[in-house]
Coordinates of C-alpha atoms in Angstrom, one line a residue:
X4 CA 0.0 0.0 0.0
X5 CA 1.1 3.5 -0.6
X6 CA 1.7 6.0 2.2
X7 CA -1.4 8.0 1.2
X8 CA -3.6 5.0 1.5
X9 CA -2.2 4.0 4.9
X10 CA -2.6 7.6 6.2
X11 CA -6.2 7.7 4.9
X12 CA -6.9 4.4 6.7
X13 CA -5.3 5.7 9.9
X14 CA -7.6 8.8 9.7
X15 CA -10.6 6.5 9.4
X16 CA -9.4 4.4 12.3
X17 CA -9.0 7.5 14.5
X18 CA -12.7 8.4 13.7
X19 CA -13.9 4.9 14.5
X20 CA -11.9 4.7 17.7
X21 CA -13.4 8.1 18.8
X22 CA -16.9 6.7 18.1
X23 CA -16.2 3.5 20.0
X24 CA -14.8 5.4 23.0
X25 CA -18.1 7.5 23.0
X26 CA -20.3 4.4 22.9
X27 CA -18.1 2.7 25.6
X28 CA -18.4 5.7 27.8
X29 CA -22.2 5.6 27.5
X30 CA -22.2 1.9 28.2
X31 CA -20.0 2.5 31.3
X32 CA -22.3 5.2 32.6
X33 CA -25.4 2.9 32.1
X34 CA -23.5 0.1 33.8
X35 CA -22.5 2.1 36.8
X36 CA -26.0 3.7 37.1
X37 CA -27.6 0.3 37.0
X38 CA -25.2 -1.2 39.5
X39 CA -25.8 1.7 41.9
X40 CA -29.5 1.4 41.5
X41 CA -29.3 -2.3 42.3
X42 CA -27.2 -1.7 45.4
X43 CA -29.6 1.0 46.7
X44 CA -32.8 -0.8 46.1
X45 CA -35.0 -3.4 47.8
X46 CA -36.9 -6.2 46.2
X47 CA -37.6 -4.3 43.0
X48 CA -35.2 -2.2 41.1
X49 CA -36.2 0.8 39.0
X50 CA -33.7 1.2 36.2
X51 CA -34.4 3.6 33.3
X52 CA -38.0 4.1 34.5
X53 CA -38.8 0.4 34.4
X54 CA -39.2 -1.8 37.4
X55 CA -37.3 -5.1 37.5
X56 CA -37.0 -7.8 40.1
X57 CA -33.5 -8.2 41.5
X58 CA -32.6 -11.3 39.3
X59 CA -33.7 -9.5 36.1
X60 CA -31.8 -6.4 37.1
X61 CA -28.6 -8.5 37.7
X62 CA -29.1 -10.0 34.2
X63 CA -29.5 -6.5 32.7
X64 CA -26.3 -5.4 34.4
X65 CA -24.5 -8.5 33.2
X66 CA -25.6 -7.8 29.6
X67 CA -24.4 -4.2 29.9
X68 CA -21.1 -5.5 31.1
X69 CA -20.8 -7.8 28.1
X70 CA -21.6 -4.9 25.8
X71 CA -18.9 -2.9 27.4
X72 CA -16.5 -5.8 27.1
X73 CA -17.3 -6.0 23.3
X74 CA -16.6 -2.3 22.9
X75 CA -13.2 -2.9 24.5
X76 CA -12.4 -5.7 22.2
X77 CA -13.4 -3.7 19.1
X78 CA -11.3 -0.7 20.3
X79 CA -8.3 -3.0 20.9
X80 CA -8.6 -4.5 17.4
X81 CA -8.8 -1.1 15.9
X82 CA -5.6 -0.1 17.8
X83 CA -3.8 -3.3 16.7
X84 CA -4.8 -2.7 13.0
X85 CA -3.5 0.9 13.3
X86 CA -0.2 -0.2 14.6
X87 CA 0.1 -2.8 11.8
X88 CA -0.6 0.0 9.3
X89 CA 2.0 2.2 11.0
X90 CA 4.6 -0.6 10.8
X91 CA 3.9 -0.8 7.0
X92 CA 5.0 2.9 6.6
X93 CA 8.5 3.2 5.1
X94 CA 10.6 6.2 4.3
X95 CA 10.3 9.7 5.6
X96 CA 6.9 11.2 6.5
X97 CA 6.0 14.8 5.9
X98 CA 4.6 16.9 8.8
X99 CA 0.9 16.1 8.2
X100 CA 1.5 12.3 8.0
X101 CA 3.7 12.4 11.1
X102 CA 1.0 14.3 12.9
X103 CA -1.6 11.6 12.0
X104 CA 0.7 8.8 13.3
X105 CA 1.4 10.8 16.5
X106 CA -2.4 11.4 17.0
X107 CA -3.1 7.7 16.5
X108 CA -0.4 6.8 19.0
X109 CA -2.0 9.1 21.6
X110 CA -5.5 7.4 21.2
X111 CA -6.7 5.4 24.1

């Protein structure tokens, strides 16, 4: 692949990682909120304006945790793909290309 194609793909990966980080943050917030509501409740748990019994609420929290874990795996695969692309780069990079590589390296 040419340097231009690799840089274009890195820019796309940066955008997708930002989107995944946003969704993972939302899933984390829902998970913590649900867990807090479970700890502070009695026999029924009200999560997202819906009443659940404790077992169903624990199942909901488990599913939110699995969604969060999936987002982590997707983000890790995007990072791995990006580092593979960076390893394919050869030669000197101009300032814009080096900035994209540096920006990708700083991504979570």
